[in-house]
Amino acid sequence: MTQAAPQMPIYMQRDGIEPVAALRRIREDERVLRLGNPYGIDAFLVTRYDDVREVLTDPARFSNRRPARLAEFDDRSPEEVAQARAGNLLAMDPPEQHRLRRMLAPEFTVRRIRRLEPRIAEVVDDHLDAMEQAGAPAELVSAFALPLPSLVICELLGVPYVDRAGFQARTSRQLDMSLPPRERTALAHESRIYMDGLVTAARTDPGDDLIGMLVREHGAELTQDELVGIANLLLEAGHETTSNMLGLGTFALLQHPDQLAIVRDEPDAVGPAVEELLRWLSIVHSGLPRFAVADTEIGGVAIPAGAMIILSLPAADRDPAFVDDPDRLDVRRGAIGHVAFGHGVHHCLGAPLARVEMTIAFPALVRRFPRLALAGDPADAPFRAFHFVFGLERLEVTW
Ligand code: HEM
C-alpha cells in the first residue's frame, strides 16, 4: 500500500512503514538526485549515509538560513518573517544558533534528564492504569503515545497541560505539508500568540520550570520574541516527534513478535532496541533543508551556490554502507551513529529526553499487556502521509 499523494515528494513517500523502493534505487544509482523546485531554486536530494553526515557536519558550507531570494515568495513583511524566525535554532547557523543552544544545553544533558525518570515512569503507569481500567480495545495514540510526551514537556517547560488540545492540533497541522503554506504560517503565528501569553506571565512571576529558568538566568539577553520562539520549538518538538515514535514503534514491534519479546523480557536490550527503532523508522523524513553557501559538490555531483539540499534521513539510516542488512529490524544490533536525531550542530537537543521516555514506555506497555495485539488489519493502518514527521493517526490495539 503506497502512501503517495499526487504531489508528495519522493523523500516523504513510504510503502506502509517502509521508505519506498525508489528511494533505495536513488541511493544506489544517482546518489545525489536533482529535484525540481517550485521556487525556481535548484534542489538536490542526498541519500547516502556518508553524504548526509558530511552535509550535517559542515554548517559553514551548508547553511540552515533561508536565502534572501526566497523572501519574494513570502507575503509576510520582513518584520513578520524575523519575528517568526526568532528563537528557532533550526533556522540559524553558528554562532547565532550556538548563542541560544548554550543556554538550553545544560537542561538537556543525560544527567539532568535522568532526574525526570521517576516522574516519567509515574506518568507511564498512570496512563497504562487508565487503559487497563477502561478495558480493551484502545486507541493507543490518544490513550498513551500522545499524552505521555505532551504531559512531560508541559511539566518541564511550565505549559498548562489543560491547553493540550489546542497546541497538539496546531502543531500537527503546522507540520502537515499538504496544507497551503499560508495556512501553516497562520497556525505558527497562533502558536506564538499562545506562547507569548505564557512568557509574559513568566517574566513577572518566573516559575520553577524551564521557561522560568530562561527568564531568570537569561531574561536580560533574550528578547521576548526569542523566548517565545525557543519555548515554542521545545513544546512542538517535545511532543510531536516522541509521540509518533511511540505509536509507530509499537506498531513495528507488534509486527515483529520476536523483537517485541526481547524488549519485554530483557531489560538490558531496551536501550539498543530504542536506537534500532529510531534508525529503522527514521520518522523525520528530512529535517530542515540546507542551502549551499558557495558552489560545491556532494558525492561527486556539482551543487551551485544557493541550491537547496534535502537530506533523506531514512535512506541514510538504511544505507548498507552504514549497517549490514539495513532493512531488517534487529533490536540487538546496537547500531550507533544513526541520523534519526540528525547530526552535528543541530543534533536533536531533546534526544536524551526522547530516549528516556521511550526506554521507559515501550517495555512498560508490553509488560502490562503481554497479549497486546493490533485490533485491525495492519494493511489499513492510517499512516500520516505528507507530514514533516512520519507516524500513525491512530493505532487500535487490544489485549
Ligand atoms: C524521538 C523523538 C525525536 C526525534 C526523532 C527528533 C528528531 C530531530 C532531528 C532529526 C533534528 C535535527 C533536524 C535538522 O538538523 O534539520 C532535531 C532537532 C531538534 N530537536 Fe528533536 N527529535 C525528537 C525529540 C525531541 C524532543 C523530545 C525535543 C525537546 C524536548 C526535541 C527538540 C529538538 C530541538 C530544540 C532541535 C533543534 C536543535 C538545534 O537546531 O540546535 N526533539 N530533532
CSV table of C-alpha atoms and ligand atoms in Angstrom, one decimal:
chain,number,residue,atom,x,y,z
A,1,MET,CA,0.0,0.0,0.0
A,2,THR,CA,1.8,3.1,-1.2
A,3,GLN,CA,1.1,6.3,0.8
A,4,ALA,CA,1.8,8.6,-2.1
A,5,ALA,CA,-0.5,11.5,-2.6
A,6,PRO,CA,-0.2,13.0,-6.1
A,7,GLN,CA,2.4,15.7,-5.3
A,8,MET,CA,4.1,14.2,-2.3
A,9,PRO,CA,7.9,14.5,-2.8
A,10,ILE,CA,9.7,11.2,-3.1
A,11,TYR,CA,11.6,11.6,0.1
A,12,MET,CA,8.3,11.6,2.1
A,13,GLN,CA,6.8,8.6,0.4
A,14,ARG,CA,6.5,5.3,2.3
A,15,ASP,CA,5.3,2.0,1.3
A,16,GLY,CA,3.4,1.2,4.5
A,17,ILE,CA,6.0,1.7,7.2
A,18,GLU,CA,9.0,1.3,4.8
A,19,PRO,CA,10.7,4.0,2.7
A,20,VAL,CA,9.7,3.5,-0.9
A,21,ALA,CA,11.9,1.3,-3.1
A,22,ALA,CA,12.5,4.3,-5.4
A,23,LEU,CA,14.5,5.9,-2.6
A,24,ARG,CA,16.8,2.9,-2.4
A,25,ARG,CA,17.3,3.0,-6.1
A,26,ILE,CA,18.3,6.7,-6.0
A,27,ARG,CA,20.8,5.9,-3.2
A,28,GLU,CA,22.3,3.1,-5.3
A,29,ASP,CA,22.2,4.8,-8.7
A,30,GLU,CA,22.2,8.6,-8.8
A,31,ARG,CA,23.3,9.0,-5.2
A,32,VAL,CA,22.5,12.7,-5.2
A,33,LEU,CA,19.4,13.4,-7.3
A,34,ARG,CA,18.4,16.7,-8.8
A,35,LEU,CA,14.8,17.6,-7.9
A,36,GLY,CA,12.5,20.2,-9.4
A,37,ASN,CA,11.6,23.1,-7.2
A,38,PRO,CA,8.5,25.4,-7.4
A,39,TYR,CA,10.6,28.4,-6.2
A,40,GLY,CA,13.0,28.2,-9.1
A,41,ILE,CA,15.8,27.2,-6.8
A,42,ASP,CA,17.9,24.1,-7.7
A,43,ALA,CA,17.2,21.3,-5.2
A,44,PHE,CA,19.1,18.2,-4.6
A,45,LEU,CA,18.2,15.1,-2.7
A,46,VAL,CA,21.1,13.4,-0.7
A,47,THR,CA,20.5,9.8,0.2
A,48,ARG,CA,23.8,8.1,1.3
A,49,TYR,CA,24.8,7.9,4.9
A,50,ASP,CA,28.3,9.4,4.4
A,51,ASP,CA,27.0,12.2,2.2
A,52,VAL,CA,24.2,13.1,4.7
A,53,ARG,CA,26.6,13.2,7.6
A,54,GLU,CA,29.1,15.3,5.5
A,55,VAL,CA,26.4,17.9,4.9
A,56,LEU,CA,25.2,17.9,8.5
A,57,THR,CA,28.8,18.3,9.8
A,58,ASP,CA,29.6,21.4,7.8
A,59,PRO,CA,27.3,24.3,8.6
A,60,ALA,CA,29.9,26.7,7.0
A,61,ARG,CA,29.2,25.1,3.6
A,62,PHE,CA,25.6,24.1,4.1
A,63,SER,CA,23.5,26.8,5.9
A,64,ASN,CA,20.2,26.5,7.7
A,65,ARG,CA,19.4,30.1,6.9
A,66,ARG,CA,16.7,30.7,4.2
A,67,PRO,CA,18.3,32.6,1.3
A,68,ALA,CA,17.1,36.1,0.8
A,69,ARG,CA,15.9,35.1,-2.7
A,70,LEU,CA,13.1,33.0,-1.2
A,71,ALA,CA,11.6,36.1,0.5
A,72,GLU,CA,10.0,37.2,-2.7
A,73,PHE,CA,7.7,34.2,-2.4
A,74,ASP,CA,6.6,35.2,1.1
A,75,ASP,CA,3.7,37.6,1.5
A,76,ARG,CA,4.7,38.5,5.1
A,77,SER,CA,6.6,41.7,5.9
A,78,PRO,CA,10.4,41.4,6.7
A,79,GLU,CA,9.4,42.2,10.4
A,80,GLU,CA,6.9,39.3,10.5
A,81,VAL,CA,9.5,36.9,9.0
A,82,ALA,CA,12.1,38.0,11.5
A,83,GLN,CA,9.6,37.5,14.4
A,84,ALA,CA,8.6,34.0,13.1
A,85,ARG,CA,12.2,33.0,13.0
A,86,ALA,CA,13.3,34.4,16.4
A,87,GLY,CA,14.4,31.7,18.8
A,88,ASN,CA,14.1,28.9,16.2
A,89,LEU,CA,17.5,27.3,16.5
A,90,LEU,CA,16.8,25.2,13.4
A,91,ALA,CA,16.6,28.3,11.2
A,92,MET,CA,20.1,29.6,12.3
A,93,ASP,CA,23.7,28.8,11.8
A,94,PRO,CA,26.5,29.1,14.4
A,95,PRO,CA,27.5,31.4,16.1
A,96,GLU,CA,23.9,32.7,16.2
A,97,GLN,CA,22.5,29.2,16.9
A,98,HIS,CA,25.2,28.5,19.4
A,99,ARG,CA,24.3,31.5,21.5
A,100,LEU,CA,20.9,30.1,22.1
A,101,ARG,CA,21.8,26.4,22.3
A,102,ARG,CA,24.4,27.0,25.1
A,103,MET,CA,21.6,28.5,27.3
A,104,LEU,CA,19.5,25.3,26.8
A,105,ALA,CA,22.1,22.6,26.7
A,106,PRO,CA,22.6,22.3,30.5
A,107,GLU,CA,18.9,21.5,30.9
A,108,PHE,CA,19.1,18.6,28.4
A,109,THR,CA,22.2,16.7,29.5
A,110,VAL,CA,21.7,13.0,30.0
A,111,ARG,CA,22.4,13.5,33.7
A,112,ARG,CA,19.8,16.3,34.1
A,113,ILE,CA,17.2,14.4,32.2
A,114,ARG,CA,17.7,11.2,34.2
A,115,ARG,CA,16.3,13.1,37.2
A,116,LEU,CA,13.0,13.0,35.4
A,117,GLU,CA,12.9,9.2,35.2
A,118,PRO,CA,10.7,8.6,38.3
A,119,ARG,CA,8.1,11.2,37.2
A,120,ILE,CA,8.1,9.8,33.6
A,121,ALA,CA,7.6,6.2,35.0
A,122,GLU,CA,4.7,7.5,37.0
A,123,VAL,CA,3.1,9.2,34.0
A,124,VAL,CA,3.5,6.0,32.0
A,125,ASP,CA,2.0,3.9,34.8
A,126,ASP,CA,-1.0,6.3,35.2
A,127,HIS,CA,-1.8,6.1,31.5
A,128,LEU,CA,-1.4,2.3,31.5
A,129,ASP,CA,-3.7,2.1,34.5
A,130,ALA,CA,-6.3,4.2,32.8
A,131,MET,CA,-6.1,1.9,29.7
A,132,GLU,CA,-6.5,-1.2,31.8
A,133,GLN,CA,-9.4,0.2,33.7
A,134,ALA,CA,-11.2,1.3,30.5
A,135,GLY,CA,-10.6,-2.2,29.1
A,136,ALA,CA,-9.7,-3.4,25.6
A,137,PRO,CA,-9.8,-2.3,22.8
A,138,ALA,CA,-8.0,1.1,23.0
A,139,GLU,CA,-6.7,3.7,20.6
A,140,LEU,CA,-3.1,3.8,21.6
A,141,VAL,CA,-2.1,7.2,20.1
A,142,SER,CA,-4.7,9.2,22.1
A,143,ALA,CA,-4.5,6.9,25.2
A,144,PHE,CA,-0.7,6.7,25.5
A,145,ALA,CA,1.6,7.8,22.7
A,146,LEU,CA,0.5,11.4,22.5
A,147,PRO,CA,-0.3,12.2,26.2
A,148,LEU,CA,2.9,10.9,27.6
A,149,PRO,CA,5.4,13.2,25.9
A,150,SER,CA,2.8,16.0,25.9
A,151,LEU,CA,2.5,15.9,29.7
A,152,VAL,CA,6.2,15.5,30.2
A,153,ILE,CA,7.2,18.5,28.1
A,154,CYS,CA,4.4,20.6,29.6
A,155,GLU,CA,5.7,19.9,33.1
A,156,LEU,CA,9.3,20.6,32.0
A,157,LEU,CA,8.5,23.9,30.3
A,158,GLY,CA,5.8,25.1,32.6
A,159,VAL,CA,3.0,25.0,29.9
A,160,PRO,CA,-0.5,24.2,31.4
A,161,TYR,CA,-1.5,20.6,30.3
A,162,VAL,CA,-5.1,21.7,30.2
A,163,ASP,CA,-4.2,23.6,27.0
A,164,ARG,CA,-3.1,20.4,25.2
A,165,ALA,CA,-5.9,20.1,22.7
A,166,GLY,CA,-5.0,23.5,21.3
A,167,PHE,CA,-1.3,23.1,21.0
A,168,GLN,CA,-1.4,19.5,19.8
A,169,ALA,CA,-3.8,20.3,17.0
A,170,ARG,CA,-1.9,23.4,16.0
A,171,THR,CA,1.5,21.6,15.9
A,172,SER,CA,0.2,18.6,14.0
A,173,ARG,CA,-1.4,20.9,11.3
A,174,GLN,CA,1.6,23.2,11.1
A,175,LEU,CA,3.7,20.3,10.2
A,176,ASP,CA,1.2,18.9,7.7
A,177,MET,CA,3.0,19.7,4.4
A,178,SER,CA,-0.2,19.1,2.4
A,179,LEU,CA,-1.7,22.2,3.8
A,180,PRO,CA,-1.2,25.5,1.9
A,181,PRO,CA,1.9,27.4,3.3
A,182,ARG,CA,-0.2,30.4,4.2
A,183,GLU,CA,-2.4,28.3,6.5
A,184,ARG,CA,0.7,26.8,8.2
A,185,THR,CA,2.2,30.2,8.7
A,186,ALA,CA,-1.0,31.4,10.3
A,187,LEU,CA,-1.0,28.4,12.6
A,188,ALA,CA,2.6,29.1,13.6
A,189,HIS,CA,1.6,32.7,14.3
A,190,GLU,CA,-1.3,31.5,16.6
A,191,SER,CA,1.2,29.3,18.4
A,192,ARG,CA,3.4,32.3,19.0
A,193,ILE,CA,0.5,34.3,20.4
A,194,TYR,CA,-0.4,31.5,22.8
A,195,MET,CA,3.3,31.2,24.0
A,196,ASP,CA,3.6,35.0,24.2
A,197,GLY,CA,1.0,34.9,27.0
A,198,LEU,CA,2.9,32.3,29.0
A,199,VAL,CA,6.3,34.0,28.5
A,200,THR,CA,4.8,37.4,29.6
A,201,ALA,CA,3.4,35.8,32.7
A,202,ALA,CA,6.7,34.2,33.5
A,203,ARG,CA,8.5,37.5,33.1
A,204,THR,CA,6.5,38.8,36.1
A,205,ASP,CA,6.5,35.6,38.1
A,206,PRO,CA,9.0,33.1,36.8
A,207,GLY,CA,8.2,29.5,37.9
A,208,ASP,CA,10.4,26.6,38.8
A,209,ASP,CA,10.4,25.3,35.2
A,210,LEU,CA,12.4,25.8,32.0
A,211,ILE,CA,10.6,28.9,30.9
A,212,GLY,CA,11.1,30.4,34.4
A,213,MET,CA,14.8,29.4,34.3
A,214,LEU,CA,15.3,31.1,30.9
A,215,VAL,CA,13.6,34.3,32.3
A,216,ARG,CA,15.6,34.3,35.5
A,217,GLU,CA,19.0,33.4,34.0
A,218,HIS,CA,18.9,34.8,30.5
A,219,GLY,CA,15.9,37.2,30.6
A,220,ALA,CA,18.1,40.2,30.0
A,221,GLU,CA,19.9,38.8,27.0
A,222,LEU,CA,16.8,37.3,25.3
A,223,THR,CA,14.2,39.3,23.5
A,224,GLN,CA,10.5,38.4,24.1
A,225,ASP,CA,10.4,37.0,20.5
A,226,GLU,CA,13.4,34.8,21.2
A,227,LEU,CA,12.0,33.5,24.4
A,228,VAL,CA,8.7,32.8,22.7
A,229,GLY,CA,10.4,31.0,19.8
A,230,ILE,CA,12.6,28.8,22.0
A,231,ALA,CA,9.7,27.8,24.2
A,232,ASN,CA,7.5,27.1,21.1
A,233,LEU,CA,10.2,25.0,19.4
A,234,LEU,CA,10.6,22.9,22.6
A,235,LEU,CA,6.9,22.4,23.1
A,236,GLU,CA,6.3,21.4,19.5
A,237,ALA,CA,9.4,19.2,19.0
A,238,GLY,CA,9.0,17.8,22.5
A,239,HIS,CA,5.7,16.1,22.0
A,240,GLU,CA,5.1,15.6,18.2
A,241,THR,CA,8.2,13.5,17.5
A,242,THR,CA,8.3,11.2,20.5
A,243,SER,CA,4.5,10.5,20.3
A,244,ASN,CA,5.0,9.3,16.7
A,245,MET,CA,7.9,7.1,17.7
A,246,LEU,CA,5.8,5.5,20.4
A,247,GLY,CA,2.9,4.9,18.2
A,248,LEU,CA,4.8,3.7,15.2
A,249,GLY,CA,7.4,1.8,17.3
A,250,THR,CA,4.6,-0.2,19.0
A,251,PHE,CA,3.1,-0.9,15.5
A,252,ALA,CA,6.5,-2.1,14.3
A,253,LEU,CA,7.1,-4.3,17.4
A,254,LEU,CA,3.6,-5.9,17.1
A,255,GLN,CA,4.5,-6.9,13.6
A,256,HIS,CA,7.8,-8.4,14.8
A,257,PRO,CA,6.8,-10.5,17.8
A,258,ASP,CA,10.3,-12.0,18.2
A,259,GLN,CA,11.7,-8.5,18.6
A,260,LEU,CA,8.8,-7.4,20.9
A,261,ALA,CA,9.6,-10.4,23.2
A,262,ILE,CA,13.2,-9.2,23.5
A,263,VAL,CA,12.0,-5.7,24.6
A,264,ARG,CA,9.5,-7.3,27.0
A,265,ASP,CA,11.8,-9.8,28.6
A,266,GLU,CA,15.3,-8.4,28.6
A,267,PRO,CA,15.8,-5.1,30.4
A,268,ASP,CA,19.4,-4.7,29.1
A,269,ALA,CA,18.1,-5.0,25.5
A,270,VAL,CA,15.7,-2.0,25.7
A,271,GLY,CA,18.3,0.8,25.2
A,272,PRO,CA,19.7,-0.7,22.0
A,273,ALA,CA,16.2,-1.6,20.9
A,274,VAL,CA,15.2,2.1,21.1
A,275,GLU,CA,18.2,3.0,18.9
A,276,GLU,CA,17.3,0.4,16.4
A,277,LEU,CA,13.6,1.6,16.2
A,278,LEU,CA,14.9,5.1,15.8
A,279,ARG,CA,17.1,4.0,12.9
A,280,TRP,CA,14.7,1.7,11.2
A,281,LEU,CA,11.7,4.1,11.4
A,282,SER,CA,13.6,7.4,10.9
A,283,ILE,CA,10.4,9.3,11.4
A,284,VAL,CA,11.8,12.7,10.5
A,285,HIS,CA,11.9,12.3,6.7
A,286,SER,CA,14.5,15.0,6.0
A,287,GLY,CA,14.8,17.7,8.8
A,288,LEU,CA,15.2,21.2,7.6
A,289,PRO,CA,16.6,21.9,4.1
A,290,ARG,CA,20.2,23.2,3.9
A,291,PHE,CA,21.4,25.8,1.4
A,292,ALA,CA,24.8,25.7,-0.3
A,293,VAL,CA,26.8,28.7,0.7
A,294,ALA,CA,29.0,28.6,-2.4
A,295,ASP,CA,29.5,26.4,-5.4
A,296,THR,CA,30.4,22.9,-4.1
A,297,GLU,CA,29.9,19.2,-4.6
A,298,ILE,CA,28.4,16.3,-2.8
A,299,GLY,CA,29.3,12.8,-3.7
A,300,GLY,CA,30.8,14.0,-7.0
A,301,VAL,CA,27.7,16.0,-8.0
A,302,ALA,CA,28.2,19.7,-8.6
A,303,ILE,CA,26.0,21.8,-6.4
A,304,PRO,CA,25.6,25.5,-7.3
A,305,ALA,CA,25.7,28.3,-4.7
A,306,GLY,CA,22.2,28.9,-3.2
A,307,ALA,CA,20.9,25.4,-4.0
A,308,MET,CA,18.6,23.7,-1.6
A,309,ILE,CA,19.8,20.4,-0.1
A,310,ILE,CA,17.2,17.9,1.1
A,311,LEU,CA,18.7,15.1,3.3
A,312,SER,CA,16.8,11.8,3.3
A,313,LEU,CA,17.4,10.5,6.9
A,314,PRO,CA,15.6,7.1,6.3
A,315,ALA,CA,17.6,6.5,3.2
A,316,ALA,CA,20.9,7.3,5.1
A,317,ASP,CA,19.9,5.1,8.0
A,318,ARG,CA,19.2,2.2,5.7
A,319,ASP,CA,22.4,2.5,3.7
A,320,PRO,CA,24.2,-0.8,3.6
A,321,ALA,CA,27.4,1.2,3.9
A,322,PHE,CA,26.2,2.1,7.4
A,323,VAL,CA,24.7,-1.2,8.7
A,324,ASP,CA,24.5,-4.7,7.4
A,325,ASP,CA,21.1,-5.9,6.2
A,326,PRO,CA,19.7,-2.4,6.8
A,327,ASP,CA,16.1,-3.2,6.1
A,328,ARG,CA,15.8,-5.8,8.8
A,329,LEU,CA,14.6,-4.6,12.2
A,330,ASP,CA,17.1,-6.2,14.6
A,331,VAL,CA,16.8,-4.8,18.1
A,332,ARG,CA,20.0,-6.5,19.2
A,333,ARG,CA,22.0,-4.7,16.5
A,334,GLY,CA,23.1,-2.0,18.8
A,335,ALA,CA,23.6,0.4,15.9
A,336,ILE,CA,25.2,3.6,16.9
A,337,GLY,CA,25.6,6.7,14.8
A,338,HIS,CA,22.2,6.7,13.1
A,339,VAL,CA,20.9,10.1,11.9
A,340,ALA,CA,17.3,9.8,13.1
A,341,PHE,CA,18.1,12.6,15.6
A,342,GLY,CA,20.2,14.5,12.9
A,343,HIS,CA,23.9,15.0,13.4
A,344,GLY,CA,26.4,17.9,14.0
A,345,VAL,CA,25.5,21.3,15.5
A,346,HIS,CA,21.7,20.8,15.1
A,347,HIS,CA,21.7,17.2,16.6
A,348,CYS,CA,18.5,16.9,18.4
A,349,LEU,CA,18.6,18.8,21.7
A,350,GLY,CA,15.8,16.7,23.2
A,351,ALA,CA,17.4,13.3,22.3
A,352,PRO,CA,18.2,12.4,25.9
A,353,LEU,CA,14.6,13.1,26.9
A,354,ALA,CA,13.1,11.2,24.0
A,355,ARG,CA,15.4,8.3,24.8
A,356,VAL,CA,14.4,8.2,28.5
A,357,GLU,CA,10.7,8.4,27.6
A,358,MET,CA,10.9,5.6,25.0
A,359,THR,CA,13.1,3.4,27.2
A,360,ILE,CA,10.5,3.5,30.0
A,361,ALA,CA,7.4,3.5,27.8
A,362,PHE,CA,8.0,0.6,25.4
A,363,PRO,CA,8.8,-2.2,28.0
A,364,ALA,CA,6.1,-0.9,30.4
A,365,LEU,CA,3.5,-1.1,27.7
A,366,VAL,CA,4.3,-4.6,26.5
A,367,ARG,CA,4.8,-5.9,30.1
A,368,ARG,CA,1.5,-4.5,31.3
A,369,PHE,CA,-0.3,-6.1,28.3
A,370,PRO,CA,1.6,-9.3,27.4
A,371,ARG,CA,-1.1,-10.1,24.9
A,372,LEU,CA,-1.1,-6.7,23.2
A,373,ALA,CA,-2.1,-7.1,19.5
A,374,LEU,CA,-3.3,-4.9,16.7
A,375,ALA,CA,-7.1,-4.7,16.7
A,376,GLY,CA,-7.4,-4.1,13.0
A,377,ASP,CA,-5.7,-5.2,9.7
A,378,PRO,CA,-2.2,-3.7,9.6
A,379,ALA,CA,-2.8,-3.0,5.9
A,380,ASP,CA,-5.5,-0.5,6.9
A,381,ALA,CA,-3.2,1.4,9.3
A,382,PRO,CA,-3.8,5.1,8.9
A,383,PHE,CA,-0.3,6.5,8.3
A,384,ARG,CA,0.2,10.2,8.4
A,385,ALA,CA,1.1,10.9,4.8
A,386,PHE,CA,2.7,14.1,3.8
A,387,HIS,CA,3.7,15.2,7.2
A,388,PHE,CA,7.1,16.5,8.4
A,389,VAL,CA,7.1,13.7,11.0
A,390,PHE,CA,6.0,10.3,9.8
A,391,GLY,CA,3.6,8.4,12.1
A,392,LEU,CA,0.2,6.9,12.6
A,393,GLU,CA,-3.0,8.9,13.0
A,394,ARG,CA,-4.4,6.2,15.2
A,395,LEU,CA,-3.4,2.7,16.4
A,396,GLU,CA,-6.3,0.4,17.5
A,397,VAL,CA,-5.0,-2.3,19.9
A,398,THR,CA,-6.4,-5.0,22.0
A,399,TRP,CA,-5.1,-7.4,24.7
B,1,HEM,C1,12.0,10.5,19.0
B,1,HEM,C2,11.9,11.8,19.1
B,1,HEM,C3,12.6,12.8,18.3
B,1,HEM,C4,13.2,12.8,17.1
B,1,HEM,C5,13.1,11.6,16.1
B,1,HEM,C6,13.8,14.0,16.8
B,1,HEM,C7,14.5,14.4,15.7
B,1,HEM,C8,15.2,15.5,15.5
B,1,HEM,C9,16.0,15.8,14.3
B,1,HEM,C10,16.2,14.9,13.1
B,1,HEM,C11,16.6,17.1,14.5
B,1,HEM,C12,17.5,17.8,13.5
B,1,HEM,C13,16.8,18.4,12.4
B,1,HEM,C14,17.8,19.0,11.4
B,1,HEM,O1,19.0,19.1,11.6
B,1,HEM,O2,17.3,19.5,10.3
B,1,HEM,C15,16.1,17.6,15.8
B,1,HEM,C16,16.4,18.8,16.3
B,1,HEM,C17,15.9,19.3,17.4
B,1,HEM,N1,15.1,18.6,18.3
B,1,HEM,FE1,14.4,16.7,18.2
B,1,HEM,N2,13.6,14.9,17.9
B,1,HEM,C18,12.9,14.2,18.9
B,1,HEM,C19,12.6,14.6,20.1
B,1,HEM,C20,12.8,15.8,20.6
B,1,HEM,C21,12.4,16.3,21.9
B,1,HEM,C22,11.7,15.5,23.0
B,1,HEM,C23,12.7,17.7,22.0
B,1,HEM,C24,12.6,18.7,23.1
B,1,HEM,C25,12.4,18.5,24.3
B,1,HEM,C26,13.4,18.0,20.7
B,1,HEM,C27,13.9,19.2,20.5
B,1,HEM,C28,14.7,19.5,19.4
B,1,HEM,C29,15.4,20.8,19.1
B,1,HEM,C30,15.3,22.0,20.0
B,1,HEM,C31,16.1,20.7,17.9
B,1,HEM,C32,16.9,21.8,17.2
B,1,HEM,C33,18.3,21.8,17.7
B,1,HEM,C34,19.2,22.8,17.1
B,1,HEM,O3,18.9,23.3,16.0
B,1,HEM,O4,20.2,23.1,17.7
B,1,HEM,N3,13.4,16.9,19.9
B,1,HEM,N4,15.3,16.6,16.3
